[in-house]
Tab-separated table of C-alpha atoms and ligand atoms in Angstrom:
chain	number	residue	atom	x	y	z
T	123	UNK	CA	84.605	77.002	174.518
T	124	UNK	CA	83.294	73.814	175.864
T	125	UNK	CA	82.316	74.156	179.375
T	126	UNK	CA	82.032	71.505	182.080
T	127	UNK	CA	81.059	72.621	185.619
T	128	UNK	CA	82.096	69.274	186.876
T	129	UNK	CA	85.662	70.149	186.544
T	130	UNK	CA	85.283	73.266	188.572
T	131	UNK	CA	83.611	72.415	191.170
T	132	UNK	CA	85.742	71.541	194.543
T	133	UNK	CA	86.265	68.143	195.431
T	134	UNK	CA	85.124	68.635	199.064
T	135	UNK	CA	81.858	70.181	197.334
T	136	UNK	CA	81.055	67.519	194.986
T	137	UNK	CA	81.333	64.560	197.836
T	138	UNK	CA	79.279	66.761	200.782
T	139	UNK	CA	76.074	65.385	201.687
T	140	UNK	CA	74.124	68.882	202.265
T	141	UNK	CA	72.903	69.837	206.000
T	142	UNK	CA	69.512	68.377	205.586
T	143	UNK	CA	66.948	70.856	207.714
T	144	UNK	CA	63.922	69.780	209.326
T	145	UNK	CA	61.973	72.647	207.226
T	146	UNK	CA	63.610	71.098	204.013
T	147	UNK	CA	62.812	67.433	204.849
T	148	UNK	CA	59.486	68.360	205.672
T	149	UNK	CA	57.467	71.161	203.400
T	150	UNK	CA	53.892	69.561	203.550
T	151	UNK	CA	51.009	71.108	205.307
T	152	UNK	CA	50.970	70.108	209.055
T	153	UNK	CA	49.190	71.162	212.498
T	154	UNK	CA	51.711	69.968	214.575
T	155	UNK	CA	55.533	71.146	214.383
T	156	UNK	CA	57.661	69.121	216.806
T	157	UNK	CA	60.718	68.491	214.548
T	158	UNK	CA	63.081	71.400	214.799
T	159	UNK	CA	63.264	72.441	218.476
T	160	UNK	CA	61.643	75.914	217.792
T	161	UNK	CA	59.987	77.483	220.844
T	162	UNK	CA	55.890	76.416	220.290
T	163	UNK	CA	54.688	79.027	222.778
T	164	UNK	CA	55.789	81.817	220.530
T	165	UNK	CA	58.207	85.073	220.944
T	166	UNK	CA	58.209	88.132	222.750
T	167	UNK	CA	56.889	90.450	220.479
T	168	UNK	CA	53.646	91.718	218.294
T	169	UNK	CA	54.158	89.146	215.950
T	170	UNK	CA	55.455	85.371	215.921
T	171	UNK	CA	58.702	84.687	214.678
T	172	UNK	CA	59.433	81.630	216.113
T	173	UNK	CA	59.363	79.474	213.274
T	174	UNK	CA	61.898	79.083	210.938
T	175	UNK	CA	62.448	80.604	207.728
T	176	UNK	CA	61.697	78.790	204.179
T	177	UNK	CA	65.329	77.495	203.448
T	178	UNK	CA	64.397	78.180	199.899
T	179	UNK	CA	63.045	81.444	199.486
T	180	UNK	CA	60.333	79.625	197.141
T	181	UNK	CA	57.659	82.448	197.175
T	182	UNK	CA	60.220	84.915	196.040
T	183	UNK	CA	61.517	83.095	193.603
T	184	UNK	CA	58.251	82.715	192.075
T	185	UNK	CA	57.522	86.513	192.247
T	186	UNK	CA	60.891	87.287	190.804
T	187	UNK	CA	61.158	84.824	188.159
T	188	UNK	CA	57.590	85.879	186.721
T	189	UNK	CA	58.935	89.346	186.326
T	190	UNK	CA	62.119	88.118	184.392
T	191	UNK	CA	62.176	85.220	181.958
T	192	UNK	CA	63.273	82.745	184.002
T	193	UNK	CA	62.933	79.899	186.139
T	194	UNK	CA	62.842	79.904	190.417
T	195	UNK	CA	65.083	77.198	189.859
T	196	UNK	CA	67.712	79.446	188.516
T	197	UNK	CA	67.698	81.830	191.408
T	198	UNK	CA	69.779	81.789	194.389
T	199	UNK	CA	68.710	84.089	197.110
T	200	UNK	CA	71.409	85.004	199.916
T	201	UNK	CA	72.213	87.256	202.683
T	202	UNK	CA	73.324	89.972	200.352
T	203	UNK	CA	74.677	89.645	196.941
T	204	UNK	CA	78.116	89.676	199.372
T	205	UNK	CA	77.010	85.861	200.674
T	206	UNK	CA	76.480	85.273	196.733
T	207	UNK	CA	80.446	86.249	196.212
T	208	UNK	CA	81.737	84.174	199.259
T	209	UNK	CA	79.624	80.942	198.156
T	210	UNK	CA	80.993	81.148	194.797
T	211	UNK	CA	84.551	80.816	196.405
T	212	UNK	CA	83.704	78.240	198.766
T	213	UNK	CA	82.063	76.284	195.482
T	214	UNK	CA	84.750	76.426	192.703
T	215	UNK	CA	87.555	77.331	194.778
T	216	UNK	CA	90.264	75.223	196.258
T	217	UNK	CA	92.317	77.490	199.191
T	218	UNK	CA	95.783	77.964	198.353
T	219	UNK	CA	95.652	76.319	194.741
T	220	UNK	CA	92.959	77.979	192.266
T	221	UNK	CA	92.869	81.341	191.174
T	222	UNK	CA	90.432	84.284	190.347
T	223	UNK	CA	90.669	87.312	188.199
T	224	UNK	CA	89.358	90.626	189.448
T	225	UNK	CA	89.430	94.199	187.445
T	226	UNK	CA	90.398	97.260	189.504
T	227	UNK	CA	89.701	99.645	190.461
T	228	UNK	CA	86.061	97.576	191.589
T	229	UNK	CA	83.754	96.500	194.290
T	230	UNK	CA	86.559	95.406	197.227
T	231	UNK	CA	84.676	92.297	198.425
T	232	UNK	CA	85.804	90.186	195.672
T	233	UNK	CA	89.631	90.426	196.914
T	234	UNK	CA	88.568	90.493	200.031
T	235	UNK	CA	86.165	87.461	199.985
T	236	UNK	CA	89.326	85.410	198.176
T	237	UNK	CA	91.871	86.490	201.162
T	238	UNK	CA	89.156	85.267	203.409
T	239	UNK	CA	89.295	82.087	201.575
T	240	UNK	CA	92.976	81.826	200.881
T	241	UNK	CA	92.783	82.323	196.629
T	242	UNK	CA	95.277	84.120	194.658
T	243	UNK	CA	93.811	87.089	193.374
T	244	UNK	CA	95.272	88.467	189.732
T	245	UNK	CA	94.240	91.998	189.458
T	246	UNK	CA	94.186	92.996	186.039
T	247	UNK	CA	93.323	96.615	185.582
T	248	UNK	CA	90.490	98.092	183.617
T	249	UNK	CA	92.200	100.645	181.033
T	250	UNK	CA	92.338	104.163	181.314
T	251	UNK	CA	88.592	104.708	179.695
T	252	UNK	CA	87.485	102.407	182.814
T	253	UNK	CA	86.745	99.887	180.012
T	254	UNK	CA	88.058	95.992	180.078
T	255	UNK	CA	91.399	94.977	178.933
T	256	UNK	CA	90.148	91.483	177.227
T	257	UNK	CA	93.495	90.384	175.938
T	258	UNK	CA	95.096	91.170	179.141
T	259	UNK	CA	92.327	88.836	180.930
T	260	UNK	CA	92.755	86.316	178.365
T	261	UNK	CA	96.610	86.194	178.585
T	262	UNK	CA	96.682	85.580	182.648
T	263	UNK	CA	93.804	83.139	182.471
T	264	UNK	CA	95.443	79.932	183.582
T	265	UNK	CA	94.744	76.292	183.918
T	266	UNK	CA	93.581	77.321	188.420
T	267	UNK	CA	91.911	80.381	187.010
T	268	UNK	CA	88.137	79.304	188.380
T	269	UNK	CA	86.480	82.736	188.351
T	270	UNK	CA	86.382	85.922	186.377
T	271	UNK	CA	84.867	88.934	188.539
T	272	UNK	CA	83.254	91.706	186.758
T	273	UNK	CA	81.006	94.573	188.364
T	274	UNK	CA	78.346	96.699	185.803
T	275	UNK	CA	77.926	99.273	186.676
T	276	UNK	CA	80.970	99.319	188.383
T	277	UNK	CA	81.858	100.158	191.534
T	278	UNK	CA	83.473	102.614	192.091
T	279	UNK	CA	84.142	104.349	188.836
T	280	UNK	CA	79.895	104.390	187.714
T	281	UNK	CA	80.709	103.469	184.300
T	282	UNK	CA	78.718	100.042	182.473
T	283	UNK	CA	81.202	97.775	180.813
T	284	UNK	CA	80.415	97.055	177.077
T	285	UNK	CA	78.324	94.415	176.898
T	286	UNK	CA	79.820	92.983	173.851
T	287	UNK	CA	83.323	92.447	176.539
T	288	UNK	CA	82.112	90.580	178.847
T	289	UNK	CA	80.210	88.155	176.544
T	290	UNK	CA	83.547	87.864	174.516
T	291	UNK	CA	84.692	86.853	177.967
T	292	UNK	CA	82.010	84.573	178.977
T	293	UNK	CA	82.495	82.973	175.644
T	294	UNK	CA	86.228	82.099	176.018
T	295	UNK	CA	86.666	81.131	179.435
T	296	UNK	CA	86.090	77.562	181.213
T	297	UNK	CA	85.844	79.390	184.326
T	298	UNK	CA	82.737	81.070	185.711
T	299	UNK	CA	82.366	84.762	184.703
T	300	UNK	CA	80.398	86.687	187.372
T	301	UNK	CA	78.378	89.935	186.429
T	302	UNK	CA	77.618	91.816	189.598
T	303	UNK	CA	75.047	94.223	188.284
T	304	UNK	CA	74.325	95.832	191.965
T	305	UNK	CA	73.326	99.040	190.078
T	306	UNK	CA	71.769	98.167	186.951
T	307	UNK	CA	68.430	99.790	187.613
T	308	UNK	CA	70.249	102.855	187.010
T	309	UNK	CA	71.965	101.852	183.923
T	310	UNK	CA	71.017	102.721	180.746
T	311	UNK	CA	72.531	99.601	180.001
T	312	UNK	CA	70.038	96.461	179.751
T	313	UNK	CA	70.646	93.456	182.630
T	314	UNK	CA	72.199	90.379	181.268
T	315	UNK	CA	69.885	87.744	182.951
T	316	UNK	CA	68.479	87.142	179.516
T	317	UNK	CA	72.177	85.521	178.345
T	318	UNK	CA	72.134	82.699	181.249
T	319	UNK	CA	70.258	80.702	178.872
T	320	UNK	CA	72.892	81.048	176.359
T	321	UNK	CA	75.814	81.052	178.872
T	322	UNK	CA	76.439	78.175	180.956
T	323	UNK	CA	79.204	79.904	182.731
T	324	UNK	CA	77.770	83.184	183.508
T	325	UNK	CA	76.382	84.469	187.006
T	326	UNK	CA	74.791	87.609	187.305
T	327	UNK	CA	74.245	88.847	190.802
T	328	UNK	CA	72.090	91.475	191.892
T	329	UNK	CA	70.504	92.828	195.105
T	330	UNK	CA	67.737	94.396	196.955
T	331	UNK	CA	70.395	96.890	198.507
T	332	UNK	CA	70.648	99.536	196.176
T	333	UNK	CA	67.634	100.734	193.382
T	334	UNK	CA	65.136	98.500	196.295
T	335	UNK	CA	66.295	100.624	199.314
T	336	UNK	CA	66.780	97.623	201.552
T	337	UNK	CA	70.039	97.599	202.261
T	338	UNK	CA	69.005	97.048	206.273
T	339	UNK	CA	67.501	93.609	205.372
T	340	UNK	CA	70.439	92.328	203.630
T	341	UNK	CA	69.034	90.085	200.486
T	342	UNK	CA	70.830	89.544	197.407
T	343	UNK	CA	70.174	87.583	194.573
T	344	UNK	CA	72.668	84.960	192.304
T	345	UNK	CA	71.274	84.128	188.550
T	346	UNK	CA	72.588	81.229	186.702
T	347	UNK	CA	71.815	78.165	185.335
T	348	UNK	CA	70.286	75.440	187.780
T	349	UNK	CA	73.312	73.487	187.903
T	350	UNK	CA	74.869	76.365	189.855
T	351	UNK	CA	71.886	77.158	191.627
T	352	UNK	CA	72.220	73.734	192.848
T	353	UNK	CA	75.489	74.681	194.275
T	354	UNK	CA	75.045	76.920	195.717
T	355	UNK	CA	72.010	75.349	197.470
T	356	UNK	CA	74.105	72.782	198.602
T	357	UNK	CA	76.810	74.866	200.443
T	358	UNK	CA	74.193	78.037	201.493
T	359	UNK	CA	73.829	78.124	205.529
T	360	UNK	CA	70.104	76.198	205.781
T	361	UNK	CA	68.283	79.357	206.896
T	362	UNK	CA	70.282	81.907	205.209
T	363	UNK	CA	67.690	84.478	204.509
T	364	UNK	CA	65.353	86.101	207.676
T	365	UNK	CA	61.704	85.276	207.922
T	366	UNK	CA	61.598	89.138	208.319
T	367	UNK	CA	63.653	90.022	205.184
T	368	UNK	CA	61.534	87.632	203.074
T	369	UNK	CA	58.077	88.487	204.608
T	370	UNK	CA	59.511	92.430	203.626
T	371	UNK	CA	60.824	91.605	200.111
T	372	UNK	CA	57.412	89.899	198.949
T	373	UNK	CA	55.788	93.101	200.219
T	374	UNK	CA	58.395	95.132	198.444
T	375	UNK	CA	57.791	93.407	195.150
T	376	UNK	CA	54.178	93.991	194.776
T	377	UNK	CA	55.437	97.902	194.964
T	378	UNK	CA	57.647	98.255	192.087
T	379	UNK	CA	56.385	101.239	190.348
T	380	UNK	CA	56.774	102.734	193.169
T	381	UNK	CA	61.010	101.732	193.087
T	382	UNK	CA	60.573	102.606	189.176
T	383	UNK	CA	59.728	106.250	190.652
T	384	UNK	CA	62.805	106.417	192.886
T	385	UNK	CA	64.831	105.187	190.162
T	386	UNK	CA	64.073	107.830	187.959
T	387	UNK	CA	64.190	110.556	190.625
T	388	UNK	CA	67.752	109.445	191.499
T	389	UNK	CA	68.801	109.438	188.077
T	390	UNK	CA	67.444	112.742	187.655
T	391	UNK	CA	69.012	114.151	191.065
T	392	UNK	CA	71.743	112.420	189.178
T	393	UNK	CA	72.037	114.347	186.084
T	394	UNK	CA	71.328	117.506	188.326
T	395	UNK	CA	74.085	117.242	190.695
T	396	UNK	CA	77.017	116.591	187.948
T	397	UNK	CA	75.792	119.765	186.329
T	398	UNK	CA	76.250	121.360	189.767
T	399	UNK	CA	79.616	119.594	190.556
T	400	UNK	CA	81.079	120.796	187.369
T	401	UNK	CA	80.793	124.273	188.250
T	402	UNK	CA	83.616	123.839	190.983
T	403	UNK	CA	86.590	124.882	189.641
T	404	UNK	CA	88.639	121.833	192.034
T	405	UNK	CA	86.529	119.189	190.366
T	406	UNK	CA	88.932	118.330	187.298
T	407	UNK	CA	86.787	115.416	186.283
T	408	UNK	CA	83.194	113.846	186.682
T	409	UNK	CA	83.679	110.038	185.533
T	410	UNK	CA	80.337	108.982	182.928
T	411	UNK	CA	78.054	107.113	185.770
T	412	UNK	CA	75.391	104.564	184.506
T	413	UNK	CA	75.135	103.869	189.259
T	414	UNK	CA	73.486	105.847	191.861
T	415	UNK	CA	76.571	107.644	192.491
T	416	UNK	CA	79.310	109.452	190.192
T	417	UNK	CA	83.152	109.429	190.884
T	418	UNK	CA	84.890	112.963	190.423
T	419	UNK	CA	88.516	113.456	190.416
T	420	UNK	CA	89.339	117.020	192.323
T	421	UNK	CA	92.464	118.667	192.644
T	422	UNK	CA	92.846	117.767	196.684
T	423	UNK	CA	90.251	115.036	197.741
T	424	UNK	CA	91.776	114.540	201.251
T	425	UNK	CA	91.080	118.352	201.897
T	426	UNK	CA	87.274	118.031	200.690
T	427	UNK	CA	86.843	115.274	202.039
T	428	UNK	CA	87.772	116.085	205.786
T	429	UNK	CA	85.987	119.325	204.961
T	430	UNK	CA	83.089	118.077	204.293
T	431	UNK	CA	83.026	115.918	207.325
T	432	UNK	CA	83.439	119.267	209.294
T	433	UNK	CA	80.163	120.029	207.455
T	434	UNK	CA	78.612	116.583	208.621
T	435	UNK	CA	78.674	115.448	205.430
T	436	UNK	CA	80.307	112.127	204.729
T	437	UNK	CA	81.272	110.659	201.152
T	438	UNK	CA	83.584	107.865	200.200
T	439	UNK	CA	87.140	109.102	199.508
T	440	UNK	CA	88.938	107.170	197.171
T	441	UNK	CA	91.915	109.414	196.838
T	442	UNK	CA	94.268	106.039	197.854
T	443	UNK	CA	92.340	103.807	195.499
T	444	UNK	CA	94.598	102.987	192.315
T	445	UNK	CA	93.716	104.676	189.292
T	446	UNK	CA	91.652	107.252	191.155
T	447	UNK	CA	93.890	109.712	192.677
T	448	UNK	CA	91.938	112.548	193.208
T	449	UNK	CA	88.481	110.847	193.616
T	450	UNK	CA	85.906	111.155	195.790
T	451	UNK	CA	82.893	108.695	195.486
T	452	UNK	CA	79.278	110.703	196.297
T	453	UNK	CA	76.135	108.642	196.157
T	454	UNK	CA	73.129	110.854	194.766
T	455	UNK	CA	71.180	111.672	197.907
T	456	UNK	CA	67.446	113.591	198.135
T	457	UNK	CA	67.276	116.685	196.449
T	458	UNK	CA	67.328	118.082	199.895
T	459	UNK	CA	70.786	116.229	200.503
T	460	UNK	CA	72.197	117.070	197.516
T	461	UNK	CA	71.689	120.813	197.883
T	462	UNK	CA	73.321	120.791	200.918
T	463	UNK	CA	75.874	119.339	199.775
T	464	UNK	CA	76.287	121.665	196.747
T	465	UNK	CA	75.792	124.541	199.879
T	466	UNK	CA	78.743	123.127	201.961
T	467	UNK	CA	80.951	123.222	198.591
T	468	UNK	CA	80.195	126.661	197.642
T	469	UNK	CA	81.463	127.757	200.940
T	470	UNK	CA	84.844	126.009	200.319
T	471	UNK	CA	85.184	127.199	196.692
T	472	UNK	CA	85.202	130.715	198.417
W	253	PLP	C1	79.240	96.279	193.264
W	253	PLP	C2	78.639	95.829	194.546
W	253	PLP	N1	78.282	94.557	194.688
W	253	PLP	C3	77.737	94.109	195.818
W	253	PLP	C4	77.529	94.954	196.882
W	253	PLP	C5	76.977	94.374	198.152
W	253	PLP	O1	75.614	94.256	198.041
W	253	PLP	P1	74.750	93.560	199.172
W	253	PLP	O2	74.219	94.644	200.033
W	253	PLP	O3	73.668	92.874	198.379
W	253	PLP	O4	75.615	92.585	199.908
W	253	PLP	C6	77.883	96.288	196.793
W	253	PLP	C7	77.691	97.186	197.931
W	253	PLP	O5	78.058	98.311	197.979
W	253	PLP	C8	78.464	96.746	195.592
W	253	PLP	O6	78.857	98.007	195.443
């Protein structure tokens, strides 16, 4: 499918002249700031933040893209992989006019992000295996159909969709096909970064939220090819990412065994606690999980669920959620957690 990100792009995105920051015009070495009306004498605390931030994330880039095979220049860095999904509206979108294709039951910031930005959302459900309905996606593409959302793992059933799917996808659409692979460090599935080169149309987004434990500092990450990254360069808030949350992801990345080690730990607490769940004779189901959490279908979710919050113990219910009737959501907690958890179960199975 011939592909030209020209045509997608909005026309109010292709004319803007780009907010042009005092930190971007000037990168060189100097001893002397005067050009952004930051406070010289400092701030009220141990340490100095009165400076801004590097627009660009540069140093992280670099650290990330020598870990992957790719280039800084195809990696966009945002407040949260969430900033990564509004930009990509605000970029190819046109409010009111285009359209985007999301797959239920999934992560609900993608419909969410397109009501904020006024786009018809077609919601075409996975089938019953959790697995992609291609020729359904194919048949409601349409000539406003800008972006294709897919999440693997996905939120919230915990199930990776075939890989071989979403390239077929990628391969026939002239829209942009974004892979949010939030979990994929706990995937036995491999990451699809690698295919940017080979797929002009493909995003990938992860984040630091989830296998990184840094949810609180809100970074997310957007790979694609530089055109894109250009984009969304050119529409990002100047500062978007926290001196703080960069100065704390550079630290973080020089400690990834250490995240390799809490990777495998979950996944093991994983594997532990679905043997444990499936001794309960209300769970009817526990969905195949490739995420840090696992999706099991009881007989009365409301009831465990508000029991369990008389036990202090909150999960996600998802009893209301199409296609999971039933369902609670439980991310895989310390051992510690998880035991009481199994503790405050056994006491309702009685
Ligand atoms: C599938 C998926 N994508 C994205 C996010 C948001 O990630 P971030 O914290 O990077 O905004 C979540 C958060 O739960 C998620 O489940």
């Amino acid at each position: 499918m011939n592909f030209d990100l020209e045509k997608l792009v909005r026309e109010n995105v292709k004319r803007l002249t780009p907010y042009s920051s005092a930190r971007k015009e000037f990168s060189g070495a100097a001893q002397i700031f005067l050009d952004a009306n930051e406070n010289s004498f400092g701030s009220p605390l141990e340490q100095n933040y009165n400076r801004y931030p590097d627009p660009l994330q540069t140093e992280i880039k670099e650290k990330i893209a020598r870990r992957n095979t790719i280039k800084p220049t195809e990696i966009f860095v945002g407040n949260g992989s969430d900033e990564a999904i509004d930009l990509l509206f605000r970029i190819f979108c046109e409010p009111d006019v285009d359209e985007v294709i999301i797959t239920p039951p999934t992560y609900g910031m993608y419909k969410v992000s397109a009501d904020i930005n006024a786009i018809r959302v077609k919601e075409i459900y996975l089938r019953t295996d959790f697995q992609l309905n291609i020729q359904e996606i194919r048949e409601n593409v349409s000539e406003r159909t800008k972006l294709v959302f897919l999440c693997s793992p996905n939120n919230p059933t915990g199930n990776s969709l075939r890989r071989e799917a979403i390239l077929k996808i990628t391969e026939s659409f002239r829209g942009i096909v974004v892979v949010d692979e939030a979990y994929i460090h706990f995937s036995r599935e491999k990451s699809l970064i690698d295919e940017i080169k080979k797929c002009p149309n493909l995003v990938v987004l992860q984040t630091f939220s989830k296998a990184w434990g840094l949810a609180g500092l809100r970074v997310g990450l957007a790979f694609a090819n530089e055109e894109i990254i250009k984009l969304f360069n050119k529409v990002k808030p100047p500062y978007n990412v926290s001196q703080i949350a960069q100065e704390a992801v550079l630290r973080a990345l020089e400690n990834e065994s250490e995240v390799e080690k809490t990777i495998a730990e979950i996944v093991a607490e994983r594997e532990k606690l679905i043997e444990k769940l499936n001794a309960f004779e209300f769970v009817t189901k526990i969905h195949p999980t490739d995420a840090n959490f696992v999706l099991l279908k009881t007989i009365d979710a409301e009831k465990i669920y508000k029991f369990l919050l008389d036990e202090k113990i909150v999960v996600r219910n998802r009893n209301n959620v199409e296609m999971c009737a039933g369902c609670l959501r439980i991310t895989i907690g310390t051992p510690d957690e998880n035991e009481m958890l199994i503790s405050s179960l056994k006491k309702l199975a009685v």
